[in-house]
Each structure stands twice: as C-alpha cells, then as structure tokens.
C-alpha cells in the first residue's frame, strides 16, 4: 500500500534509477571515457580549426556584425560572468569613479602607454548597437560606445611581429585573473572597441566597468570585462596555460568563438 | 500443420512451387554509406545539442532573448520538481526533464538528463566540441549526397514524385495501407511509396538543410558574412528555436522510420541497407 502513496514523480525517479543501474551505467561511463581520451580531444579540436579557417576564408576582414536601432535594444542587458570584482583595490577604484584607473598598452609596441579613462574618452569614439551572443545560447542587444582598439594599437605603435592581442582583467575567477585574446584580424576590425558606455550610460560594474572589450563577431566570453592591460604578443604560449583565454585554459572553450 | 491450413485457404487448389525469393539491388553504395554515417552523426549531433541546450534551457522568438525576456519554451526546476513549459501550458517532468537523478544517485537540475547528452555530466565546452565537429560531417555528407542524388539519378529515378502519385486518392490509399500495416509486396516493394518519397525528400531537402542553415545563423561570424540569414529566420533566437524544433522533427522521423523497418521485416530491411540487396516479399496469395 505504501507504494501507492508514493508521488508519481518519485516513482518515475526510482524507475529511472533502476534503468540506469541495470545497464546504462557502464555504457555511459564508456561514452565519457571516449570523450576524455587524448586522441579524441585532438580530433574534436579539428572542428575549431576548420571553423576558424573557413570563416577567415569566407568572411571579409571588415565585414560588420549587424547593427540595430534603439528600438531593438533588450529591455535589460543581462550581465554574465563576474558581476562585481572582489578585492579592496577594485572597490577603491569604483568608489572614486575609476578616476585613477589605468589601461596599460604593453608588449610588442613601439610606445608603451598608460591610458586614463579621460584619455580613452578623448579619442575618436564609435557607438554601435549590436547583439551580444553568450556561448550558453542567449542574446541581448545593447548600445556600446568607446574608441576603436585599432586606434589604441596605432597610438602605441604595434610592431609587425605582434600576432595576438591579450586582454588582462581585474576580476579574479577562482585561481586567476580573467584574460582573453584575439588575433590581429579581430583586433583591427572596425567594430572592435574598448567600451566605457552601455545604452548611453556609464558602463555598469556588472557589465565590466570601467572598460570592456567588444569583439562583435565572436561569442560573449571573448568580450573581456574590467580591462586594465592590453598586450601585443607574438605567441599565446606564455599566456596562462597557452590556449589564449581563461575558459580556454580551464574547460576547453574554443579560442576562436565565431560560431 | 499450419502450412496445410494456409493452403486450404488459397484459391488455387494446387500450391505453386515456392519460387526462390527475388532479390533486387535497391540501395547503391553512396546511399548506404551516407545512411550509416548519418545515423551516427545525427545521434551525436542530437545528444551534444541537448547538452548545449542545457546551458540555457529557454527558447525565444526574435533577435534577442535572455533570462529577463519572455521565453516560449522553458525546461526548469522548482525546489522539488522539474517542469516543461510551452507558452502557458506547463507539465510536471520530474525524473526526466529539469530535475532527475544521475547514475550515481545524485539529484540534478539540468534540463535534459545525463543519459541523453554528450558528455553525460554537464560540459558546455565538450558538447560544443562534439557538435561543431560533427556538424562538418553532416554538412559535407549532405552536400555530397545531394549532388549524388542529382547526378547519379537517385532523385530522378527513386525520389521523383510522378504526377499520378500526387492525386489525393493515391496518397490517401498509401496512408490507409500504412495505417493497416499493409506494405507493398512483389515488384512494388522495390520502389518507394508516396509517403516514403515525401518523408525522404523532406529529410534530405528540407529538414537537414534547415538544421545547417539555422545552425549557421547562430554563428556571430556567419552573421557578419551572411546577414540575410538572420532575415530569413527572423533573428538569431528564432533560428535557435527553429533549430530545436527541427531537431525533434528529425527525431520523429527516426521513430517512424525505425517502426516501419521493424514492421516491414527488420532483417531484410537492414541487410539491404548493408549489402544493397533487398529480397522482394512474395505477392500475397489472397490478392488483397
């Protein structure tokens, strides 16, 4: 009789557990062993190489991400990842309205720079209403304002040897500060900007204040927030574990996130 | 004993000698290869796709859509149950969707359960790796297969729907035959029926291209290259919704396909998709 009293969902859950115990368990474990095998990881990563090669071949260097009108804006732009960087240093910056925030431009450059927000805002600005696509699947449309990264890199005199631009961030996630990188095609793209305003307002902390990257032809995790250093490098080998980004190094997200 | 029973019912008093089964070469090699490569590819794409869906188990219409926007489909969980909501319709799915117990007995609140996803425990990164590699296999295979159906005559000879077949009477006749599980025998079994033709054409020329096109529409890189894709599907989140719906339409095709194979004689059917040779079922003696 007590069986009859069990809520149906409990019964279903029990039945599911029995099925799993009976036969599925070794099968599922086998599937995961395949997923983790080094040779399989290598084959799987071919997909990213094919996507990068084909998209680079197919997409014009300067082809623009679609720009929208103000009527298309998401009612609320969902923040993701770090929403408030921990630590006294960031809190002090936030309290002073980021008056002493500096963005260092270093690495393979002729003239290393240390830019204040006033310097950033004094440069020619680009405003664009674009769609932000999170790797998770959601999208939000927002209006971003800031100087083009290409102008900043030109001011610093990036050397020809530089092949990648690395972005260093002030937010610590677990064991490390966030970092990301892109190649020169995306770094010099007209819509790649260092944004300090969202929807005509000073960039909120949750969205990456005081300065974040917009790299419109790639997924959200590439759009580094809380940026305090921009570094030109010839190789990503010495950056983190060598895959070019925080999530790339830790959970094997693709470095090229154009799809 | 049973044999004599059948013979007694037959109209001709003398049973004709059992003819050797007529074998026809029904599936050419490219069709067989594509069939089996696709079977594996689509299974991997479905299961890795469900993993990717688990990262954000909500679907929207239009260009944008995130947690604060209205979703038309949600798989979610409450503290003690799992549910599927479509529009305003909501059903408890505890144990299967939204809240389920994994192989180790731990309760999970991801949308699709571990037995349905690649890998079994949550990893968006790995799900994407599998999905985006096998998407290449699907699109390359489909492109080659489409070319072969055109050049090799498969489309003209086997899939082309003739004028007479379009008649409602003919279609209705085939629907009734399927519903009664009366499959063609003899020479007729060597050719596809109208419903078969329609479903194969639907899969090869509608559903699979739609999966690839909506998949590409979710790529921000491809949006820059081909912004018209966004207009075709009504925005990125609409494309994501269509991608999800079409995936389940393919699952429905698969279920009917398997059911038909089982009902029509699984050994003969599977063997013909391996060796190419199909044994024609003998004509019915009762003439029905």
Coordinates of C-alpha atoms in Angstrom, one line a residue:
Chain A
X1 CA 0.0 0.0 0.0
X2 CA 2.8 2.4 0.8
X3 CA 3.9 2.1 -2.9
X4 CA 0.6 3.5 -3.9
X5 CA 1.0 6.5 -1.7
X6 CA 4.3 7.5 -3.4
X7 CA 4.0 10.6 -5.5
X8 CA 4.3 9.7 -9.2
X9 CA 7.4 11.7 -9.7
X10 CA 9.2 9.7 -7.0
X11 CA 8.2 6.5 -8.8
X12 CA 9.4 7.8 -12.1
X13 CA 12.7 8.9 -10.4
X14 CA 13.1 5.4 -8.9
X15 CA 12.3 3.7 -12.2
X16 CA 14.9 5.9 -13.9
X17 CA 17.5 5.0 -11.2
X18 CA 16.8 1.3 -11.8
X19 CA 17.2 1.6 -15.5
X20 CA 20.5 3.4 -15.0
X21 CA 21.7 0.8 -12.6
X22 CA 20.7 -2.1 -14.8
X23 CA 22.5 -1.4 -18.0
X24 CA 23.1 2.2 -18.8
X25 CA 25.8 2.9 -16.2
X26 CA 28.7 1.1 -18.0
X27 CA 27.6 2.4 -21.3
X28 CA 27.5 6.0 -20.1
X29 CA 30.9 5.6 -18.4
X30 CA 32.2 4.2 -21.7
X31 CA 30.9 7.3 -23.6
X32 CA 32.6 9.6 -21.1
X33 CA 35.9 7.7 -21.4
X34 CA 35.8 8.3 -25.1
X35 CA 35.1 12.0 -24.5
X36 CA 38.2 12.2 -22.3
X37 CA 40.7 10.2 -24.4
X38 CA 43.5 12.5 -25.6
X39 CA 43.3 11.2 -29.2
X40 CA 39.6 12.1 -29.2
X41 CA 40.3 15.5 -27.8
X42 CA 42.7 16.1 -30.6
X43 CA 40.2 15.0 -33.3
X44 CA 37.5 17.2 -31.6
X45 CA 39.7 20.2 -31.7
X46 CA 39.9 19.9 -35.5
X47 CA 36.4 21.3 -35.6
X48 CA 37.6 24.6 -34.2
X49 CA 40.5 24.7 -36.7
X50 CA 38.1 24.1 -39.6
X51 CA 35.7 26.8 -38.3
X52 CA 38.5 29.3 -38.0
X53 CA 40.0 28.5 -41.4
X54 CA 36.6 28.5 -43.2
X55 CA 35.3 31.6 -41.5
X56 CA 38.5 33.5 -42.2
X57 CA 38.3 32.4 -45.8
X58 CA 34.6 33.2 -46.2
X59 CA 34.1 36.4 -44.1
X60 CA 35.5 39.6 -45.3
X61 CA 38.1 41.0 -42.9
X62 CA 36.0 44.1 -42.3
X63 CA 32.5 42.5 -42.7
X64 CA 30.4 44.1 -40.0
X65 CA 28.2 42.5 -37.4
X66 CA 24.7 43.6 -37.8
X67 CA 23.9 47.0 -36.2
X68 CA 20.5 47.6 -34.8
X69 CA 18.3 50.6 -33.9
X70 CA 17.4 51.8 -30.5
X71 CA 14.0 50.3 -30.9
X72 CA 15.7 46.8 -30.9
X73 CA 17.5 47.2 -27.5
X74 CA 17.0 44.5 -25.0
X75 CA 14.9 45.9 -22.1
X76 CA 17.5 44.7 -19.7
X77 CA 21.1 43.8 -20.8
X78 CA 21.9 40.6 -18.8
X79 CA 25.3 40.6 -17.2
X80 CA 27.2 37.4 -17.0
X81 CA 30.5 36.0 -15.5
X82 CA 31.9 38.3 -12.8
X83 CA 29.3 40.9 -11.8
X84 CA 31.4 42.6 -9.1
X85 CA 35.2 42.0 -9.0
X86 CA 36.4 41.1 -5.4
X87 CA 39.1 43.0 -3.5
X88 CA 39.8 46.3 -1.9
X89 CA 41.7 47.7 -4.9
X90 CA 38.7 47.4 -7.3
X91 CA 36.3 48.7 -4.6
X92 CA 38.5 51.8 -4.2
X93 CA 38.5 52.4 -7.9
X94 CA 34.8 52.0 -8.0
X95 CA 34.4 54.4 -5.1
X96 CA 36.4 57.1 -6.9
X97 CA 34.5 56.7 -10.1
X98 CA 37.6 54.9 -11.6
X99 CA 39.4 58.3 -11.7
X100 CA 42.8 56.5 -11.2
X101 CA 42.1 53.5 -13.5
X102 CA 44.8 52.9 -16.0
X103 CA 44.9 50.7 -19.0
X104 CA 48.4 49.8 -19.9
X105 CA 49.3 49.0 -23.5
X106 CA 52.4 46.9 -23.5
X107 CA 54.2 44.0 -25.2
X108 CA 55.3 44.3 -28.8
X109 CA 54.7 48.0 -29.1
X110 CA 57.0 50.9 -30.0
X111 CA 55.5 53.2 -27.4
X112 CA 54.0 51.6 -24.3
X113 CA 51.0 53.5 -23.0
X114 CA 49.2 54.0 -19.7
X115 CA 45.8 55.4 -20.6
X116 CA 43.4 57.0 -18.1
X117 CA 39.6 57.0 -18.8
X118 CA 39.9 60.6 -19.8
X119 CA 42.5 59.7 -22.4
X120 CA 40.2 56.9 -23.6
X121 CA 37.2 59.3 -23.9
X122 CA 39.3 61.9 -25.6
X123 CA 39.9 59.6 -28.6
X124 CA 37.6 59.3 -31.6
X125 CA 34.6 57.3 -30.4
X126 CA 32.5 54.7 -32.1
X127 CA 28.9 54.0 -31.0
X128 CA 27.3 50.7 -32.1
X129 CA 24.1 48.8 -31.3
X130 CA 24.9 45.2 -31.5
X131 CA 23.7 41.8 -30.4
X132 CA 25.7 40.0 -27.7
X133 CA 25.6 36.2 -28.0
X134 CA 26.6 34.2 -25.0
X135 CA 28.1 30.8 -25.6
X136 CA 25.2 29.5 -23.5
X137 CA 22.7 30.4 -26.1
X138 CA 21.1 33.7 -25.0
X139 CA 21.4 37.0 -26.8
X140 CA 21.0 40.6 -25.7
X141 CA 21.1 43.8 -27.7
X142 CA 22.9 46.8 -26.3
X143 CA 24.5 50.1 -27.5
X144 CA 28.2 50.4 -26.8
X145 CA 30.5 53.5 -27.0
X146 CA 34.3 53.6 -27.0
X147 CA 37.4 54.1 -29.1
X148 CA 38.3 51.5 -31.7
X149 CA 41.0 49.2 -30.5
X150 CA 42.8 49.8 -33.8
X151 CA 43.3 53.4 -32.8
X152 CA 44.7 52.5 -29.4
X153 CA 47.1 50.0 -31.0
X154 CA 48.1 52.5 -33.6
X155 CA 48.9 55.1 -30.9
X156 CA 51.1 52.5 -29.2
X157 CA 52.8 51.5 -32.5
X158 CA 52.2 47.8 -32.6
X159 CA 55.1 46.0 -34.1
X160 CA 54.8 43.7 -37.1
X161 CA 55.8 40.7 -35.1
X162 CA 52.7 41.0 -33.0
X163 CA 50.2 38.3 -33.9
X164 CA 47.8 38.4 -31.0
X165 CA 46.3 41.0 -28.6
X166 CA 45.9 39.8 -25.0
X167 CA 43.4 41.5 -22.6
X168 CA 44.1 41.5 -18.9
X169 CA 41.3 41.9 -16.5
X170 CA 40.8 43.0 -12.9
X171 CA 38.3 40.3 -11.9
X172 CA 39.6 37.1 -10.3
X173 CA 37.7 33.9 -11.0
X174 CA 38.8 31.1 -8.9
X175 CA 42.6 30.8 -9.2
X176 CA 43.4 33.5 -11.7
X177 CA 42.5 36.9 -13.1
X178 CA 40.4 36.8 -16.2
X179 CA 42.2 37.1 -19.5
X180 CA 41.3 36.7 -23.2
X181 CA 43.0 37.2 -26.5
X182 CA 42.3 37.6 -30.2
X183 CA 44.2 37.7 -33.5
X184 CA 45.0 40.9 -35.4
X185 CA 42.1 40.4 -37.8
X186 CA 39.6 40.8 -35.0
X187 CA 41.8 43.3 -33.1
X188 CA 41.9 45.7 -36.0
X189 CA 38.2 45.1 -37.0
X190 CA 36.3 48.4 -37.1
X191 CA 33.7 47.2 -34.6
X192 CA 36.3 46.1 -32.1
X193 CA 36.1 48.8 -29.4
X194 CA 37.0 49.4 -25.8
X195 CA 33.6 50.3 -24.5
X196 CA 33.0 52.6 -21.4
X197 CA 29.3 53.3 -22.0
X198 CA 26.3 51.0 -22.4
X199 CA 23.0 52.4 -23.6
X200 CA 24.2 56.0 -23.3
X201 CA 25.1 55.5 -19.6
X202 CA 28.5 54.9 -17.9
X203 CA 29.2 51.2 -18.1
X204 CA 27.7 49.5 -15.0
X205 CA 30.0 47.4 -12.9
X206 CA 28.1 44.3 -13.6
X207 CA 28.8 44.8 -17.3
X208 CA 32.5 45.4 -16.9
X209 CA 33.2 48.9 -15.6
X210 CA 35.1 50.9 -16.3
X211 CA 36.3 49.4 -19.6
X212 CA 35.4 46.3 -21.6
X213 CA 36.2 44.8 -24.9
X214 CA 33.5 44.5 -27.7
X215 CA 34.6 42.0 -30.3
X216 CA 31.3 41.7 -32.2
X217 CA 31.9 38.7 -34.4
X218 CA 32.7 36.3 -31.5
X219 CA 30.8 34.9 -28.5
X220 CA 30.4 36.6 -25.2
X221 CA 33.3 35.1 -23.2
X222 CA 35.8 36.7 -25.6
X223 CA 34.4 40.2 -24.6
X224 CA 36.9 40.7 -21.7
X225 CA 35.5 43.0 -18.9
X226 CA 37.3 45.2 -16.3
X227 CA 40.2 45.5 -18.7
X228 CA 43.4 47.1 -17.2
X229 CA 46.0 45.9 -19.7
X230 CA 46.3 45.3 -23.4
X231 CA 49.3 43.4 -24.5
X232 CA 50.6 42.7 -28.0
X233 CA 52.3 39.3 -28.3
X234 CA 53.8 37.1 -31.0
X235 CA 52.5 33.8 -29.4
X236 CA 50.0 32.7 -26.9
X237 CA 52.2 30.0 -25.5
X238 CA 53.3 32.1 -22.4
X239 CA 49.8 33.4 -21.7
X240 CA 48.1 31.3 -19.0
X241 CA 48.3 27.6 -20.0
X242 CA 48.8 28.6 -23.6
X243 CA 45.3 28.4 -25.1
X244 CA 44.7 32.1 -25.0
X245 CA 42.0 32.6 -22.5
X246 CA 40.7 31.9 -19.0
X247 CA 38.0 29.5 -20.1
X248 CA 40.0 28.1 -23.0
X249 CA 42.7 27.1 -20.5
X250 CA 40.4 25.7 -17.8
X251 CA 37.4 24.0 -19.5
X252 CA 38.5 23.9 -23.2
X253 CA 36.2 26.5 -24.7
X254 CA 37.2 27.3 -28.2
X255 CA 39.7 30.1 -28.6
X256 CA 38.0 31.0 -31.9
X257 CA 34.4 31.8 -30.8
X258 CA 33.0 32.9 -34.2
X259 CA 30.4 30.1 -34.0
Chain B
X1 CA 0.1 -28.3 -39.9
X2 CA 0.0 -24.5 -40.3
X3 CA 1.1 -24.9 -43.8
X4 CA -1.8 -27.0 -44.8
X5 CA -4.1 -24.5 -43.2
X6 CA -2.8 -21.8 -45.4
X7 CA -3.1 -24.0 -48.4
X8 CA -6.6 -24.8 -47.7
X9 CA -7.5 -21.1 -47.8
X10 CA -5.7 -20.5 -51.1
X11 CA -7.9 -20.1 -54.1
X12 CA -5.9 -22.4 -56.3
X13 CA -6.2 -25.9 -55.1
X14 CA -2.6 -26.8 -56.1
X15 CA 0.1 -24.7 -54.4
X16 CA 2.6 -23.4 -56.9
X17 CA 6.2 -24.5 -56.1
X18 CA 7.8 -22.0 -53.7
X19 CA 9.7 -19.6 -56.0
X20 CA 13.2 -18.6 -55.0
X21 CA 13.0 -15.1 -53.4
X22 CA 13.5 -12.4 -55.9
X23 CA 16.4 -10.2 -55.0
X24 CA 16.8 -6.6 -56.2
X25 CA 19.7 -4.3 -55.8
X26 CA 17.9 -1.5 -54.1
X27 CA 20.5 0.7 -52.4
X28 CA 23.6 1.8 -54.1
X29 CA 26.9 2.2 -52.2
X30 CA 26.8 6.0 -51.7
X31 CA 23.3 5.8 -50.3
X32 CA 24.4 3.0 -47.9
X33 CA 27.5 4.8 -46.7
X34 CA 25.6 8.1 -46.3
X35 CA 22.8 6.3 -44.4
X36 CA 25.1 4.8 -41.7
X37 CA 27.4 7.8 -41.4
X38 CA 24.4 10.0 -40.9
X39 CA 22.8 7.6 -38.4
X40 CA 25.9 8.0 -36.1
X41 CA 26.4 11.7 -37.0
X42 CA 22.8 12.7 -36.2
X43 CA 22.8 10.8 -32.9
X44 CA 25.9 12.6 -31.8
X45 CA 24.6 15.9 -33.0
X46 CA 21.3 15.4 -31.1
X47 CA 22.9 14.3 -27.9
X48 CA 25.6 17.1 -27.9
X49 CA 22.9 19.5 -29.0
X50 CA 20.8 18.6 -25.9
X51 CA 24.0 19.4 -23.8
X52 CA 24.3 22.8 -25.4
X53 CA 20.6 23.4 -24.8
X54 CA 21.1 22.6 -21.1
X55 CA 23.4 25.6 -20.8
X56 CA 20.3 27.8 -21.4
X57 CA 17.1 25.8 -21.5
X58 CA 14.9 28.6 -22.7
X59 CA 13.8 29.4 -26.3
X60 CA 12.7 32.8 -27.7
X61 CA 11.4 34.3 -30.9
X62 CA 13.2 37.3 -32.5
X63 CA 16.7 38.7 -32.4
X64 CA 17.4 38.7 -28.7
X65 CA 16.3 36.7 -25.7
X66 CA 17.8 36.2 -22.2
X67 CA 16.6 35.4 -18.7
X68 CA 14.6 38.5 -18.3
X69 CA 12.8 38.2 -21.6
X70 CA 9.7 36.1 -22.2
X71 CA 10.6 32.5 -23.4
X72 CA 8.1 30.5 -25.3
X73 CA 9.6 27.2 -24.1
X74 CA 11.3 26.6 -20.8
X75 CA 12.6 23.4 -19.1
X76 CA 13.1 24.4 -15.5
X77 CA 13.0 23.2 -11.9
X78 CA 11.4 24.2 -8.7
X79 CA 12.9 23.1 -5.3
X80 CA 11.2 19.7 -5.6
X81 CA 10.2 19.2 -9.2
X82 CA 11.1 19.6 -12.8
X83 CA 8.8 21.0 -15.5
X84 CA 8.4 21.8 -19.2
X85 CA 6.6 25.0 -20.1
X86 CA 5.4 25.7 -23.6
X87 CA 3.6 29.0 -23.8
X88 CA 1.2 28.9 -21.0
X89 CA 1.0 25.1 -20.9
X90 CA 3.0 23.5 -18.2
X91 CA 3.6 19.9 -17.4
X92 CA 5.5 18.2 -14.5
X93 CA 8.5 16.3 -15.8
X94 CA 10.2 15.3 -12.6
X95 CA 12.6 12.4 -13.1
X96 CA 13.1 13.1 -16.8
X97 CA 13.4 16.9 -17.5
X98 CA 14.5 19.7 -15.2
X99 CA 15.0 17.5 -12.1
X100 CA 16.4 14.0 -12.4
X101 CA 18.7 11.5 -10.7
X102 CA 22.0 10.7 -12.3
X103 CA 23.7 7.3 -12.5
X104 CA 25.4 7.9 -9.1
X105 CA 22.1 8.7 -7.5
X106 CA 22.7 12.4 -7.2
X107 CA 19.8 14.8 -8.0
X108 CA 20.4 17.2 -10.9
X109 CA 18.5 20.1 -12.2
X110 CA 19.9 20.4 -15.8
X111 CA 17.1 20.3 -18.4
X112 CA 18.0 17.0 -20.3
X113 CA 19.2 14.1 -18.2
X114 CA 22.8 12.7 -18.5
X115 CA 21.8 9.6 -20.4
X116 CA 20.6 11.8 -23.3
X117 CA 23.6 14.2 -23.5
X118 CA 27.2 14.1 -24.7
X119 CA 29.0 14.1 -22.4
X120 CA 26.9 12.7 -19.6
X121 CA 27.8 15.3 -17.0
X122 CA 27.5 19.0 -17.7
X123 CA 30.1 20.4 -20.0
X124 CA 29.0 23.1 -22.5
X125 CA 32.6 23.2 -23.8
X126 CA 32.7 19.5 -24.7
X127 CA 29.1 19.4 -26.0
X128 CA 30.1 22.2 -28.4
X129 CA 33.3 20.4 -29.5
X130 CA 31.3 17.3 -30.5
X131 CA 28.5 19.3 -32.0
X132 CA 30.7 21.7 -34.1
X133 CA 32.9 18.9 -35.4
X134 CA 30.1 16.5 -36.4
X135 CA 28.2 19.4 -38.0
X136 CA 31.0 19.4 -40.6
X137 CA 30.4 15.7 -41.2
X138 CA 26.7 16.3 -41.6
X139 CA 27.0 19.3 -44.0
X140 CA 29.8 17.7 -46.1
X141 CA 28.0 14.4 -46.3
X142 CA 24.7 16.1 -47.1
X143 CA 26.2 18.2 -49.8
X144 CA 27.9 15.2 -51.5
X145 CA 24.8 13.1 -51.1
X146 CA 22.6 15.9 -52.7
X147 CA 25.0 16.1 -55.6
X148 CA 24.9 12.3 -56.0
X149 CA 21.1 12.2 -55.9
X150 CA 21.1 14.7 -58.8
X151 CA 23.9 13.4 -60.9
X152 CA 23.6 9.7 -60.1
X153 CA 19.9 9.7 -60.9
X154 CA 18.6 8.7 -57.4
X155 CA 16.4 11.8 -57.3
X156 CA 15.0 11.3 -60.8
X157 CA 14.6 7.5 -60.6
X158 CA 13.7 6.8 -57.0
X159 CA 12.6 10.0 -55.3
X160 CA 10.9 11.9 -58.1
X161 CA 7.1 12.1 -57.4
X162 CA 5.2 11.4 -60.6
X163 CA 2.0 13.3 -61.4
X164 CA -0.3 10.3 -60.7
X165 CA 1.2 10.0 -57.3
X166 CA 0.2 13.5 -56.3
X167 CA -3.5 12.6 -56.6
X168 CA -5.3 12.8 -53.2
X169 CA -6.7 9.3 -53.9
X170 CA -3.3 7.8 -54.3
X171 CA -1.9 9.5 -51.2
X172 CA -5.0 8.5 -49.2
X173 CA -4.6 4.9 -50.4
X174 CA -1.0 4.9 -49.2
X175 CA -2.0 6.4 -45.8
X176 CA -4.6 3.7 -45.4
X177 CA -2.2 1.0 -46.4
X178 CA 0.3 2.3 -43.8
X179 CA -2.3 2.5 -41.1
X180 CA -3.3 -1.1 -41.7
X181 CA 0.4 -2.1 -41.9
X182 CA -0.1 -3.4 -45.4
X183 CA 3.3 -2.9 -47.1
X184 CA 3.8 -3.4 -50.8
X185 CA 4.9 -6.8 -51.9
X186 CA 6.4 -8.2 -55.0
X187 CA 7.7 -5.7 -57.6
X188 CA 6.0 -2.8 -55.9
X189 CA 8.3 -3.3 -52.8
X190 CA 11.3 -2.4 -54.9
X191 CA 10.0 1.2 -55.3
X192 CA 9.3 3.9 -52.7
X193 CA 5.7 4.7 -51.9
X194 CA 4.5 8.3 -52.0
X195 CA 4.7 8.7 -48.2
X196 CA 8.3 7.3 -48.2
X197 CA 9.2 9.7 -51.0
X198 CA 7.7 12.7 -49.2
X199 CA 9.5 11.9 -46.0
X200 CA 12.9 11.2 -47.6
X201 CA 12.6 14.3 -49.7
X202 CA 11.5 16.2 -46.5
X203 CA 14.6 15.0 -44.6
X204 CA 17.2 15.4 -47.3
X205 CA 16.0 18.7 -48.9
X206 CA 14.1 20.4 -46.1
X207 CA 14.9 19.3 -42.5
X208 CA 18.7 18.7 -42.8
X209 CA 19.4 21.9 -44.8
X210 CA 17.2 23.7 -42.3
X211 CA 19.3 22.4 -39.4
X212 CA 22.5 23.5 -41.1
X213 CA 21.2 26.9 -42.1
X214 CA 19.7 27.7 -38.6
X215 CA 22.9 26.4 -37.1
X216 CA 25.0 28.8 -39.2
X217 CA 22.5 31.6 -38.3
X218 CA 23.6 31.2 -34.6
X219 CA 27.2 32.0 -35.6
X220 CA 28.1 35.6 -35.0
X221 CA 30.9 35.2 -37.6
X222 CA 28.5 34.0 -40.2
X223 CA 26.1 36.8 -39.3
X224 CA 28.7 39.2 -40.5
X225 CA 29.3 37.3 -43.7
X226 CA 25.7 36.4 -44.5
X227 CA 23.4 38.8 -42.5
X228 CA 20.5 37.8 -44.8
X229 CA 20.3 34.5 -42.9
X230 CA 19.1 36.5 -39.9
X231 CA 16.3 37.9 -42.0
X232 CA 15.3 34.5 -43.4
X233 CA 14.7 33.1 -40.0
X234 CA 13.6 36.2 -38.2
X235 CA 16.6 36.7 -35.9
X236 CA 19.2 34.6 -34.0
X237 CA 16.8 33.5 -31.3
X238 CA 14.2 32.5 -33.8
X239 CA 16.9 30.5 -35.6
X240 CA 17.7 28.8 -32.4
X241 CA 14.1 27.9 -31.8
X242 CA 13.7 26.5 -35.3
X243 CA 16.9 24.5 -34.9
X244 CA 15.4 22.9 -31.7
X245 CA 12.0 22.2 -33.3
X246 CA 13.5 20.7 -36.5
X247 CA 15.8 18.5 -34.4
X248 CA 12.7 17.0 -32.8
X249 CA 11.1 16.7 -36.2
X250 CA 14.1 14.6 -37.2
X251 CA 13.7 12.5 -34.0
X252 CA 10.0 11.9 -35.0
X253 CA 11.2 10.9 -38.5
X254 CA 13.7 8.5 -36.9
X255 CA 11.0 6.9 -34.7
X256 CA 8.6 6.3 -37.6
X257 CA 11.5 5.1 -39.7
X258 CA 12.5 2.5 -37.1
X259 CA 8.9 1.5 -36.6
X260 CA 8.4 0.9 -40.3
X261 CA 11.7 -1.1 -40.6
X262 CA 10.6 -3.3 -37.7
X263 CA 7.1 -3.8 -39.2
X264 CA 8.3 -4.4 -42.8
X265 CA 10.8 -7.0 -41.8
X266 CA 13.9 -5.7 -40.0
X267 CA 16.4 -8.4 -41.1
X268 CA 15.6 -7.9 -44.8
X269 CA 15.5 -4.1 -44.5
X270 CA 18.7 -3.7 -42.5
X271 CA 20.5 -6.2 -44.7
X272 CA 19.5 -4.3 -47.8
X273 CA 21.0 -1.1 -46.3
X274 CA 24.2 -3.0 -45.6
X275 CA 24.6 -5.1 -48.8
X276 CA 22.3 -3.2 -51.1
X277 CA 20.3 -6.4 -51.9
X278 CA 16.7 -6.5 -50.9
X279 CA 14.5 -9.6 -51.0
X280 CA 11.1 -8.8 -52.5
X281 CA 8.4 -10.1 -50.3
X282 CA 6.3 -12.5 -52.4
X283 CA 3.0 -11.4 -53.7
X284 CA 0.1 -12.1 -51.3
X285 CA -1.8 -15.1 -52.5
X286 CA -5.2 -13.9 -51.3
X287 CA -4.8 -11.0 -53.7
X288 CA -5.6 -8.3 -51.1

